[in-house]
Amino acid sequence: MFNLHQRLDALKPVIVLIGTVPALAICGAAAAEPAKFAFGATDVPSAGSAAAHGRYSAGCLAGAAQLPESGPDWQAMRLSRNRYWGHPDMIAFIKRLAQQGRSVGWGGLYVGDISQPRGGPMLSGHRSHQVGLDVDIWLRPGRRLNLSTAEREEIGSPSVVSADQLHVNEHWTSAHAEILETAASDPAVARIFVNAAIKQQLCDTREPGDANWLRKVRPWWGHDSHFHVRLRCPPGNACIEQQPPPAGDGCDATLAWWFTDEALNPPPPAPREVPPELTLADLPEACQAVIGNE
């Protein structure tokens, strides 16, 4: 069994091959190898114009922009992951939200994973975050924006949800609701994923007219210590958007399901239900050029 470094070393000629031959020539081991090894081994973006290719959970990113490690209103966290790359629209959104957050009492953003330098599947963690249009933002207000590199690796973001997953807890504040509303009100945002208890809290305190932004806030497992923002596909890019969220504010029977035993205690997936590893052949053809681009 190869260890990770052996697998990455073995893939180096594959990466060169991809950049020098037509896509149709990629076959055998290169086509069958999980694409996460090639994308995870690349620590710089591809050259050329920015372009998101494919789906949020099956795609790649050309010409990625890097979020500066620190800014006047944000800090990138877990720098060792090298996942603070994104489509320029995403980098602009983060800076915009960070500045707006000051006016609603948030303080600053602690920014988690965006994408790898060329997007694509990751060696660990996310299934999405592949086209540079997803970002995780900690539900911990950035009270200090002078964290050292070591501190950014060590500190975490506390859960704002009770142990039984039914309510928000003592860490929740009105500023949490304000930063979520600010993010969801941005026209570039397609969806925001949060724990169902957070969605319920927003529903319980909603006001008339909130449906326009609250509709975008969708419940999903986890997401109790960060919220996940997904942007719309920028014009002219070859990415594929999800269908828009259903009409209404989402404070209905579909939300109630998230508090049933079926949702709170789902059985582990059967082996046949575990999605297979994505290979280069599963990604848009343009991704073969992205990963082979010097």
PDB file of N, CA, C and O in Angstrom, residues 106 108-112 136-142 156-161 168 171-173 175-177 179-180 192-195 198 222-228:
ATOM      1  N   TRP A 106     -19.974  42.509  13.994  1.00  0.00           N
ATOM      2  CA  TRP A 106     -19.309  41.208  13.907  1.00  0.00           C
ATOM      3  C   TRP A 106     -17.828  41.288  14.256  1.00  0.00           C
ATOM      4  O   TRP A 106     -17.256  40.373  14.791  1.00  0.00           O
ATOM      5  N   GLY A 108     -14.897  41.004  12.594  1.00  0.00           N
ATOM      6  CA  GLY A 108     -14.058  40.586  11.481  1.00  0.00           C
ATOM      7  C   GLY A 108     -14.349  39.136  11.157  1.00  0.00           C
ATOM      8  O   GLY A 108     -14.952  38.426  11.956  1.00  0.00           O
ATOM      9  N   LEU A 109     -13.913  38.699   9.988  1.00  0.00           N
ATOM     10  CA  LEU A 109     -14.168  37.324   9.561  1.00  0.00           C
ATOM     11  C   LEU A 109     -12.949  36.450   9.812  1.00  0.00           C
ATOM     12  O   LEU A 109     -11.817  36.841   9.501  1.00  0.00           O
ATOM     13  N   TYR A 110     -13.189  35.257  10.356  1.00  0.00           N
ATOM     14  CA  TYR A 110     -12.202  34.188  10.330  1.00  0.00           C
ATOM     15  C   TYR A 110     -12.625  33.272   9.188  1.00  0.00           C
ATOM     16  O   TYR A 110     -13.687  32.653   9.234  1.00  0.00           O
ATOM     17  N   VAL A 111     -11.798  33.232   8.158  1.00  0.00           N
ATOM     18  CA  VAL A 111     -12.160  32.551   6.913  1.00  0.00           C
ATOM     19  C   VAL A 111     -11.535  31.160   6.883  1.00  0.00           C
ATOM     20  O   VAL A 111     -10.307  31.019   6.975  1.00  0.00           O
ATOM     21  N   GLY A 112     -12.379  30.147   6.745  1.00  0.00           N
ATOM     22  CA  GLY A 112     -11.909  28.778   6.629  1.00  0.00           C
ATOM     23  C   GLY A 112     -11.613  28.417   5.190  1.00  0.00           C
ATOM     24  O   GLY A 112     -11.170  29.247   4.395  1.00  0.00           O
ATOM     25  N   ASP A 136     -16.100  28.542   3.695  1.00  0.00           N
ATOM     26  CA  ASP A 136     -16.547  28.340   5.065  1.00  0.00           C
ATOM     27  C   ASP A 136     -16.103  29.525   5.904  1.00  0.00           C
ATOM     28  O   ASP A 136     -14.903  29.867   5.910  1.00  0.00           O
ATOM     29  N   ILE A 137     -17.041  30.135   6.586  1.00  0.00           N
ATOM     30  CA  ILE A 137     -16.748  31.270   7.457  1.00  0.00           C
ATOM     31  C   ILE A 137     -17.093  30.879   8.881  1.00  0.00           C
ATOM     32  O   ILE A 137     -18.201  30.421   9.155  1.00  0.00           O
ATOM     33  N   TRP A 138     -16.129  31.037   9.775  1.00  0.00           N
ATOM     34  CA  TRP A 138     -16.326  30.614  11.154  1.00  0.00           C
ATOM     35  C   TRP A 138     -17.430  31.418  11.829  1.00  0.00           C
ATOM     36  O   TRP A 138     -17.577  32.621  11.602  1.00  0.00           O
ATOM     37  N   LEU A 139     -18.183  30.739  12.672  1.00  0.00           N
ATOM     38  CA  LEU A 139     -19.194  31.408  13.500  1.00  0.00           C
ATOM     39  C   LEU A 139     -18.567  31.906  14.804  1.00  0.00           C
ATOM     40  O   LEU A 139     -19.207  31.933  15.855  1.00  0.00           O
ATOM     41  N   ARG A 140     -17.335  32.293  14.698  1.00  0.00           N
ATOM     42  CA  ARG A 140     -16.598  32.923  15.799  1.00  0.00           C
ATOM     43  C   ARG A 140     -16.209  34.321  15.335  1.00  0.00           C
ATOM     44  O   ARG A 140     -15.416  34.464  14.401  1.00  0.00           O
ATOM     45  N   PRO A 141     -16.770  35.364  15.927  1.00  0.00           N
ATOM     46  CA  PRO A 141     -16.431  36.721  15.481  1.00  0.00           C
ATOM     47  C   PRO A 141     -14.930  36.975  15.599  1.00  0.00           C
ATOM     48  O   PRO A 141     -14.285  36.538  16.562  1.00  0.00           O
ATOM     49  N   GLY A 142     -14.391  37.674  14.625  1.00  0.00           N
ATOM     50  CA  GLY A 142     -12.961  37.959  14.624  1.00  0.00           C
ATOM     51  C   GLY A 142     -12.620  39.133  15.510  1.00  0.00           C
ATOM     52  O   GLY A 142     -12.364  40.238  15.013  1.00  0.00           O
ATOM     53  N   GLY A 156     -10.081  27.179  17.556  1.00  0.00           N
ATOM     54  CA  GLY A 156     -11.221  26.690  16.792  1.00  0.00           C
ATOM     55  C   GLY A 156     -12.406  27.620  16.911  1.00  0.00           C
ATOM     56  O   GLY A 156     -12.332  28.684  17.541  1.00  0.00           O
ATOM     57  N   SER A 157     -13.483  27.221  16.322  1.00  0.00           N
ATOM     58  CA  SER A 157     -14.724  27.981  16.371  1.00  0.00           C
ATOM     59  C   SER A 157     -15.738  27.173  17.167  1.00  0.00           C
ATOM     60  O   SER A 157     -16.048  26.033  16.796  1.00  0.00           O
ATOM     61  N   PRO A 158     -16.258  27.704  18.272  1.00  0.00           N
ATOM     62  CA  PRO A 158     -17.186  26.918  19.091  1.00  0.00           C
ATOM     63  C   PRO A 158     -18.522  26.703  18.395  1.00  0.00           C
ATOM     64  O   PRO A 158     -18.977  27.532  17.611  1.00  0.00           O
ATOM     65  N   SER A 159     -19.133  25.584  18.694  1.00  0.00           N
ATOM     66  CA  SER A 159     -20.478  25.323  18.182  1.00  0.00           C
ATOM     67  C   SER A 159     -21.456  26.311  18.808  1.00  0.00           C
ATOM     68  O   SER A 159     -21.354  26.650  19.996  1.00  0.00           O
ATOM     69  N   VAL A 160     -22.408  26.771  18.017  1.00  0.00           N
ATOM     70  CA  VAL A 160     -23.458  27.646  18.535  1.00  0.00           C
ATOM     71  C   VAL A 160     -24.764  26.881  18.679  1.00  0.00           C
ATOM     72  O   VAL A 160     -25.825  27.483  18.842  1.00  0.00           O
ATOM     73  N   VAL A 161     -24.680  25.535  18.654  1.00  0.00           N
ATOM     74  CA  VAL A 161     -25.861  24.670  18.709  1.00  0.00           C
ATOM     75  C   VAL A 161     -25.785  23.783  19.937  1.00  0.00           C
ATOM     76  O   VAL A 161     -24.706  23.297  20.314  1.00  0.00           O
ATOM     77  N   VAL A 168     -30.134  26.762  19.393  1.00  0.00           N
ATOM     78  CA  VAL A 168     -28.842  27.437  19.515  1.00  0.00           C
ATOM     79  C   VAL A 168     -28.490  27.488  21.002  1.00  0.00           C
ATOM     80  O   VAL A 168     -29.355  27.337  21.872  1.00  0.00           O
ATOM     81  N   HIS A 171     -23.558  30.531  22.990  1.00  0.00           N
ATOM     82  CA  HIS A 171     -22.611  31.236  22.131  1.00  0.00           C
ATOM     83  C   HIS A 171     -23.313  32.061  21.040  1.00  0.00           C
ATOM     84  O   HIS A 171     -22.689  32.906  20.411  1.00  0.00           O
ATOM     85  N   TRP A 172     -24.588  31.788  20.831  1.00  0.00           N
ATOM     86  CA  TRP A 172     -25.328  32.501  19.784  1.00  0.00           C
ATOM     87  C   TRP A 172     -25.637  33.924  20.237  1.00  0.00           C
ATOM     88  O   TRP A 172     -26.028  34.159  21.387  1.00  0.00           O
ATOM     89  N   THR A 173     -25.473  34.890  19.331  1.00  0.00           N
ATOM     90  CA  THR A 173     -25.791  36.287  19.621  1.00  0.00           C
ATOM     91  C   THR A 173     -26.570  36.888  18.450  1.00  0.00           C
ATOM     92  O   THR A 173     -26.651  36.295  17.369  1.00  0.00           O
ATOM     93  N   ALA A 175     -25.552  39.222  16.727  1.00  0.00           N
ATOM     94  CA  ALA A 175     -24.589  39.504  15.657  1.00  0.00           C
ATOM     95  C   ALA A 175     -24.462  38.318  14.705  1.00  0.00           C
ATOM     96  O   ALA A 175     -24.184  38.510  13.512  1.00  0.00           O
ATOM     97  N   HIS A 176     -24.665  37.088  15.199  1.00  0.00           N
ATOM     98  CA  HIS A 176     -24.650  35.928  14.321  1.00  0.00           C
ATOM     99  C   HIS A 176     -25.772  36.032  13.275  1.00  0.00           C
ATOM    100  O   HIS A 176     -25.559  35.774  12.087  1.00  0.00           O
ATOM    101  N   ALA A 177     -26.950  36.411  13.742  1.00  0.00           N
ATOM    102  CA  ALA A 177     -28.063  36.579  12.818  1.00  0.00           C
ATOM    103  C   ALA A 177     -27.783  37.698  11.823  1.00  0.00           C
ATOM    104  O   ALA A 177     -28.107  37.593  10.627  1.00  0.00           O
ATOM    105  N   ILE A 179     -24.815  38.808  10.678  1.00  0.00           N
ATOM    106  CA  ILE A 179     -23.820  38.501   9.658  1.00  0.00           C
ATOM    107  C   ILE A 179     -24.402  37.526   8.633  1.00  0.00           C
ATOM    108  O   ILE A 179     -24.105  37.613   7.434  1.00  0.00           O
ATOM    109  N   LEU A 180     -25.266  36.619   9.075  1.00  0.00           N
ATOM    110  CA  LEU A 180     -25.904  35.700   8.137  1.00  0.00           C
ATOM    111  C   LEU A 180     -26.860  36.446   7.210  1.00  0.00           C
ATOM    112  O   LEU A 180     -26.901  36.184   6.002  1.00  0.00           O
ATOM    113  N   ILE A 192     -26.639  29.566   1.493  1.00  0.00           N
ATOM    114  CA  ILE A 192     -25.812  29.498   2.692  1.00  0.00           C
ATOM    115  C   ILE A 192     -26.274  28.277   3.471  1.00  0.00           C
ATOM    116  O   ILE A 192     -27.468  28.119   3.746  1.00  0.00           O
ATOM    117  N   PHE A 193     -25.333  27.405   3.834  1.00  0.00           N
ATOM    118  CA  PHE A 193     -25.662  26.197   4.586  1.00  0.00           C
ATOM    119  C   PHE A 193     -25.338  26.407   6.060  1.00  0.00           C
ATOM    120  O   PHE A 193     -24.235  26.845   6.407  1.00  0.00           O
ATOM    121  N   VAL A 194     -26.317  26.082   6.907  1.00  0.00           N
ATOM    122  CA  VAL A 194     -26.151  26.186   8.353  1.00  0.00           C
ATOM    123  C   VAL A 194     -26.789  24.970   9.017  1.00  0.00           C
ATOM    124  O   VAL A 194     -27.575  24.246   8.401  1.00  0.00           O
ATOM    125  N   ASN A 195     -26.464  24.753  10.275  1.00  0.00           N
ATOM    126  CA  ASN A 195     -27.151  23.722  11.051  1.00  0.00           C
ATOM    127  C   ASN A 195     -28.640  24.048  11.132  1.00  0.00           C
ATOM    128  O   ASN A 195     -29.028  25.218  11.182  1.00  0.00           O
ATOM    129  N   ILE A 198     -29.814  26.540  13.667  1.00  0.00           N
ATOM    130  CA  ILE A 198     -29.563  27.939  13.324  1.00  0.00           C
ATOM    131  C   ILE A 198     -30.670  28.454  12.410  1.00  0.00           C
ATOM    132  O   ILE A 198     -31.201  29.555  12.606  1.00  0.00           O
ATOM    133  N   GLY A 222     -24.086  19.120  10.254  1.00  0.00           N
ATOM    134  CA  GLY A 222     -22.891  19.847  10.664  1.00  0.00           C
ATOM    135  C   GLY A 222     -23.172  21.342  10.652  1.00  0.00           C
ATOM    136  O   GLY A 222     -24.247  21.792  11.049  1.00  0.00           O
ATOM    137  N   HIS A 223     -22.220  22.123  10.219  1.00  0.00           N
ATOM    138  CA  HIS A 223     -22.401  23.578  10.059  1.00  0.00           C
ATOM    139  C   HIS A 223     -22.910  24.246  11.340  1.00  0.00           C
ATOM    140  O   HIS A 223     -23.747  25.146  11.286  1.00  0.00           O
ATOM    141  N   ASP A 224     -22.430  23.773  12.477  1.00  0.00           N
ATOM    142  CA  ASP A 224     -22.807  24.368  13.754  1.00  0.00           C
ATOM    143  C   ASP A 224     -21.735  25.316  14.281  1.00  0.00           C
ATOM    144  O   ASP A 224     -21.982  26.069  15.228  1.00  0.00           O
ATOM    145  N   SER A 225     -20.550  25.305  13.669  1.00  0.00           N
ATOM    146  CA  SER A 225     -19.477  26.204  14.086  1.00  0.00           C
ATOM    147  C   SER A 225     -18.985  27.085  12.929  1.00  0.00           C
ATOM    148  O   SER A 225     -18.097  27.908  13.118  1.00  0.00           O
ATOM    149  N   HIS A 226     -19.535  26.883  11.764  1.00  0.00           N
ATOM    150  CA  HIS A 226     -19.227  27.741  10.617  1.00  0.00           C
ATOM    151  C   HIS A 226     -20.439  27.763   9.697  1.00  0.00           C
ATOM    152  O   HIS A 226     -21.324  26.918   9.799  1.00  0.00           O
ATOM    153  N   PHE A 227     -20.494  28.756   8.824  1.00  0.00           N
ATOM    154  CA  PHE A 227     -21.511  28.745   7.779  1.00  0.00           C
ATOM    155  C   PHE A 227     -20.823  28.700   6.429  1.00  0.00           C
ATOM    156  O   PHE A 227     -19.719  29.214   6.250  1.00  0.00           O
ATOM    157  N   HIS A 228     -21.468  28.025   5.501  1.00  0.00           N
ATOM    158  CA  HIS A 228     -20.902  27.744   4.181  1.00  0.00           C
ATOM    159  C   HIS A 228     -21.637  28.602   3.161  1.00  0.00           C
ATOM    160  O   HIS A 228     -22.839  28.449   2.974  1.00  0.00           O
TER     161      HIS A 228
END
